[in-house]
Each structure stands twice: as structure tokens, then as C-alpha cells.
Coordinates of C-alpha atoms in Angstrom, one line a residue:
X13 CA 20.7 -12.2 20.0
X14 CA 20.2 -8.9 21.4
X15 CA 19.9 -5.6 18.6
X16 CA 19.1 -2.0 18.9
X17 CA 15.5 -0.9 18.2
X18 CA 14.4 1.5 16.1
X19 CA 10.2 2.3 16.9
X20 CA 8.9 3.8 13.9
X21 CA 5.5 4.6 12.9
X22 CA 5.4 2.5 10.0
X23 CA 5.5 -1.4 9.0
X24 CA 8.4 -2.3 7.5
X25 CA 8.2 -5.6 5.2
X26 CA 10.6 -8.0 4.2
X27 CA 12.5 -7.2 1.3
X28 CA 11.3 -3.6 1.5
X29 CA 14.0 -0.6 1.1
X30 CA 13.7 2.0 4.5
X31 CA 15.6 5.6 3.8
X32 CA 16.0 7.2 6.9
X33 CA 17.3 11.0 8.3
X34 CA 18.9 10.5 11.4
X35 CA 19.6 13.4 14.2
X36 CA 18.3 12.0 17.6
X37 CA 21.6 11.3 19.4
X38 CA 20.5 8.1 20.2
X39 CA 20.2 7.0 16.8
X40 CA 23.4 8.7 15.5
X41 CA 25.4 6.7 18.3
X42 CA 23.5 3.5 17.2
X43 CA 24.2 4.0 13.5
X44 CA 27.8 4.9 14.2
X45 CA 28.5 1.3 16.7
X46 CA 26.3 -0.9 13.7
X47 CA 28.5 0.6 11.0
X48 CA 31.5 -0.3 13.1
X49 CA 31.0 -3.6 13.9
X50 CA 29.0 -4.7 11.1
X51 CA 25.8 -5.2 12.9
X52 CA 21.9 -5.1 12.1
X53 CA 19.6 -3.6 14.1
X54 CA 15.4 -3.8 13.8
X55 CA 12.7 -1.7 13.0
X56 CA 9.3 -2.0 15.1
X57 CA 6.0 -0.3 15.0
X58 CA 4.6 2.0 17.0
X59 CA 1.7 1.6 19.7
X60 CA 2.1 4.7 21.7
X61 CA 4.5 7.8 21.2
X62 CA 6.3 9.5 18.7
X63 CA 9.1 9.1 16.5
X64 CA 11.3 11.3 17.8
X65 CA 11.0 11.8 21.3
X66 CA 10.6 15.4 23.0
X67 CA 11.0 16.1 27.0
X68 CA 7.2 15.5 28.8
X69 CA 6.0 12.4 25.9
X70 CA 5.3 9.3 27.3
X71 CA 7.6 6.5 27.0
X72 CA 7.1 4.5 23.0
X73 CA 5.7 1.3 23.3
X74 CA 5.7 -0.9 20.3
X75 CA 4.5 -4.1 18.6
X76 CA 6.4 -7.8 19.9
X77 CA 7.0 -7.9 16.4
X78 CA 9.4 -6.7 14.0
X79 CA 11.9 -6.7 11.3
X80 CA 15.8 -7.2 11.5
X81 CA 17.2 -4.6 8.7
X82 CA 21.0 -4.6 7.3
X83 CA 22.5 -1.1 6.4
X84 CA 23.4 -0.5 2.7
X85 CA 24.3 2.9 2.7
X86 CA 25.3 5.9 5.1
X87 CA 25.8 9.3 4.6
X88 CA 26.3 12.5 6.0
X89 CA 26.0 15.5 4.6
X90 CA 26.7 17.9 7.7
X91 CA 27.5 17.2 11.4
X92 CA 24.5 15.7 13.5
X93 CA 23.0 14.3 10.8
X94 CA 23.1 10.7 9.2
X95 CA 21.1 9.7 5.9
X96 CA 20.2 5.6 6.0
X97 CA 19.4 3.4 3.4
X98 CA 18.7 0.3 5.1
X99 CA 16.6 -3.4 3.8
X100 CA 14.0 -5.6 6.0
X101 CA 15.6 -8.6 5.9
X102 CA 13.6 -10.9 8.3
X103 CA 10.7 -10.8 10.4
X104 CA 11.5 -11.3 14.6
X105 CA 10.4 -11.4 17.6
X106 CA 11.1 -9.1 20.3
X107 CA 11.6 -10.4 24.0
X108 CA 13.1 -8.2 27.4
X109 CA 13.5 -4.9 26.0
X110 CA 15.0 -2.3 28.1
X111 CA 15.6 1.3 27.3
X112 CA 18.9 2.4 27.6
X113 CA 19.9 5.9 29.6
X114 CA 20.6 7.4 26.3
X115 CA 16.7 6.2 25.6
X116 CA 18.0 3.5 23.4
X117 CA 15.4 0.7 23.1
X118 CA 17.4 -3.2 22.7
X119 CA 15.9 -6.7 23.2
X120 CA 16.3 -9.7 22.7
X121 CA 15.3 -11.2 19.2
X122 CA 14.4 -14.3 17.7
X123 CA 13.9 -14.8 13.9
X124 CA 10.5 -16.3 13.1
X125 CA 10.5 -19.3 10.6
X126 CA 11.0 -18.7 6.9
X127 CA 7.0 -18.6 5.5
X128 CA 6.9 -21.5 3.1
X129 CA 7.5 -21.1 -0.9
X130 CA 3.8 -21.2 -2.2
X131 CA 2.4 -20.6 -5.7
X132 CA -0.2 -17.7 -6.8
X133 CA -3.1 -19.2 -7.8
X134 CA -5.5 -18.7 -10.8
X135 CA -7.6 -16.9 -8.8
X136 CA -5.4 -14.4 -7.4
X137 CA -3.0 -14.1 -10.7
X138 CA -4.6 -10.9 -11.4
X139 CA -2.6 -9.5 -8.7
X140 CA 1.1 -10.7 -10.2
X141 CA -0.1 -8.7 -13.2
X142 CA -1.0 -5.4 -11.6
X143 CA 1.9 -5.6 -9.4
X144 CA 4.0 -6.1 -12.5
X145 CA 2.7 -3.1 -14.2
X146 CA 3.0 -1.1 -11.1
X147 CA 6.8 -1.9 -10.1
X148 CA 7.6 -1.2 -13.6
X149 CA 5.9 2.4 -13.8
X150 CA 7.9 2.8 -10.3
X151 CA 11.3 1.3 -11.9
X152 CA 11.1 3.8 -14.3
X153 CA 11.7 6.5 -11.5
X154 CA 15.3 6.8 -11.1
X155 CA 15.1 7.8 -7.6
X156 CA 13.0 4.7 -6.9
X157 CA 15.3 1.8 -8.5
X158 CA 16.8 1.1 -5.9
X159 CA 13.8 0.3 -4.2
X160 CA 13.0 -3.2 -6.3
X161 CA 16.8 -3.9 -6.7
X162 CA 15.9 -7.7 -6.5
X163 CA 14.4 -10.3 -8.9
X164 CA 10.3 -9.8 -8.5
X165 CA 8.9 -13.5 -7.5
X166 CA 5.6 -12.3 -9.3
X167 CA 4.5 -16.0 -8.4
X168 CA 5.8 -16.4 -4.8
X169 CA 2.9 -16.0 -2.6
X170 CA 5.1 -14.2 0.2
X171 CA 7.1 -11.9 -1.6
X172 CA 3.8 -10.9 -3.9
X173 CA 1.3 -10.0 -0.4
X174 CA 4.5 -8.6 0.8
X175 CA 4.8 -5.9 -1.7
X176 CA 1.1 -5.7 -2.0
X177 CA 0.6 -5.1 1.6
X178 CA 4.2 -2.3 1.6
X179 CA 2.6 -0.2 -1.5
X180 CA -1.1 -0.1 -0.7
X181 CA -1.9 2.8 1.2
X182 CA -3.8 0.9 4.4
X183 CA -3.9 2.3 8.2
X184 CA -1.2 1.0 10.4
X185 CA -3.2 -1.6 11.8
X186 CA -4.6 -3.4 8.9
X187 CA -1.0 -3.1 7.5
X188 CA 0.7 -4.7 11.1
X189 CA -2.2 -7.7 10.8
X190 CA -0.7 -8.6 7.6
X191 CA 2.8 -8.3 8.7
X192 CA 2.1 -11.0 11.7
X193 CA 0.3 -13.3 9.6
X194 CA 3.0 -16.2 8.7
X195 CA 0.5 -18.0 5.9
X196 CA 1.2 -15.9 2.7
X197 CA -2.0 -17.5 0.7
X198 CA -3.8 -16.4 3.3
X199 CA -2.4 -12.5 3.4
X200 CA -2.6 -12.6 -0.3
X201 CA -6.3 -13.7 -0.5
X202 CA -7.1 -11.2 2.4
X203 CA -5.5 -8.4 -0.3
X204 CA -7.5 -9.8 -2.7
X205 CA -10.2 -9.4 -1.2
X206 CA -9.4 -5.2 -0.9
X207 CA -8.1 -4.5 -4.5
X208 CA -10.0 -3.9 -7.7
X209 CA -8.8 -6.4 -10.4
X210 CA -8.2 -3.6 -12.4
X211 CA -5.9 -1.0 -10.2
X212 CA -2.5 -1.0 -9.5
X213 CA -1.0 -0.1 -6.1
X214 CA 0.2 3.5 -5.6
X215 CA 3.7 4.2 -4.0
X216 CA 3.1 4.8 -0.2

């Protein structure tokens, strides 16, 4: 199916919450026709230029990639400008984009293949327990509930290196590596590999 694209300097997870403040016309038009008919759009990361686009910068370019996302809230608080709450629902591929004349990126996307249900090892159970400790000191923040709304599958490997690899604060790249991967022991073990047993991950 073919979705709107929304280039973003970040790497957005499945099962992780995005906020965004919207004013770009582009993005207000392609909030507004989403809310309308119901429809998802995706998030992808940056390669080359900025978030919001000023006359003279070069055109964004943007990882193959991505991550379909359904709205959950909308609101706006004054003319020209939309607050999103929106939630990475899948991970996708991204095939013939075009940017539109309203500078609009679409595409054509695919949905990669659910990553298989695996179980944290002993090894690695250390990191269930810090990530337990740390999404309840987050939980506790009311502006942050929200964030974890869902059951935490402490013992699926996917969901685990998922919120591992949202929280820790790594550089884009590191972060995209682990997005692509599609073995979850295997992005869980590579995390292992960066955290001390003993600290928690820190809110990005």
C-alpha cells in the first residue's frame, strides 16, 4: 500500500509512543487527510537534511526502512498548529517514493515479517530486571504513562531489545542497526554487550 512519509531524525521502534508538533503545511494537510479517512502513515530516519525543510536545503533522503505508526490523539491548540500522539506499530519497507509538489514524501510499503516470539535467556535476564526498574521509575511520571500503556513482555526477546535499544541514549546509527536487525536474541545480546549489569536505561 502506498502511505505518507514522515523523515524524522530519530528511530522510532515498535511499540514506542512518538508526540509530535506539527506546523509544516505539508504535515498539517497530511495529518488532517489521515484523521479523515482513518489512515496510518510511517515514520523514517534521516540520511541527509533536516526536519523541517527551509528554501536552499537539499532534498531529505532517508533510510528503505521504517515504521508504520497509527494516530491516537490530535490536538490543536491554535491555527497552524497540530499536537500528535502517534504509536510504531510495525516495521516496513519503503519502495518508489516520490515527493509530492507540496514536498510530501509517499511510497510504497511493505510490512516486514513478524520477528519470532523468543525467550530471555539466563544470561541476559539481568536486562528484564533493569528494564523493569527503569519503566517503573518512568511510570511513575505522570506525563510519561502513557508512554508504556501496554503489558511489558519483560521475557519477549523483541519487545525487551526494543525498548532497550528506544531508551538508551545511542547515536543514530547504532540505534538504525538495531532497528533493521530482524533476529531479537541477536539485538538483545548486541545490547548486552553495551550495558553495565547494574544501570538502568535513561529516558531519551
Amino acid at each position: 500500500m502506498e502511505l505518507p512519509l514522515f523523515p524524522l531524525g530519530t528511530v522510532l521502534f515498535p511499540g514506542a509512543l512518538l508526540p509530535l508538533q506539527l506546523f509544516e503545511l505539508r504535515y498539517l494537510q497530511m495529518i488532517g487527510a489521515c484523521e479523515r479517512h482513518g489512515t496510518d502513515f510511517a515514520v523514517v530516519t534521516l540520511t541527509q537534511g533536516r526536519e523541517v525543510h527551509r528554501p536552499g536545503d537539499s532534498a531529505e533522503q532517508f533510510e528503505a526502512l521504517g515504521t508504520r505508526v497509527h494516530i491516537e490523539r490530535i490536538e490543536r491548540p491554535q491555527a497552524g498548529l497540530v499536537r500528535v500522539w502517534c504509536r510504531g506499530e510495525e516495521k516496513i519497507s519503503i519502495q518508489n517514493t516520490q515527493q509530492r509538489s507540496d514536498g510530501l514524501w509517499t511510497g510504497q510499503v511493505h510490512a516486514l515479517p513478524p520477528e519470532p516470539s523468543v525467550q530471555v535467556p539466563e544470561d541476559l535476564q539481568h536486562l528484564s530486571a533493569q528494564m523493569h526498574e527503569a519503566l517503573t521509575q518512568l511510570s511513575a511520571q505522570p506525563s510519561l504513562v502513557p508512554h508504556w500503556a501496554e503489558a511489558w513482555r519483560l521475557q519477549d526477546c523483541s519487545w525487551l531489545s526494543h525498548r532497550w535499544a528506544e531508551l538508551l541514549p545511542l547515536p543514530l546509527q547504532m540505534k538504525y542497526r538495531l532497528f533493521a536487525l530482524q533476529e531479537p536474541l541477536m539485538r538483545l545480546e548486541l545490547i548486552g554487550d553495551m550495558v553495565v549489569p547494574s544501570a538502568p536505561p535513561s529516558q531519551r
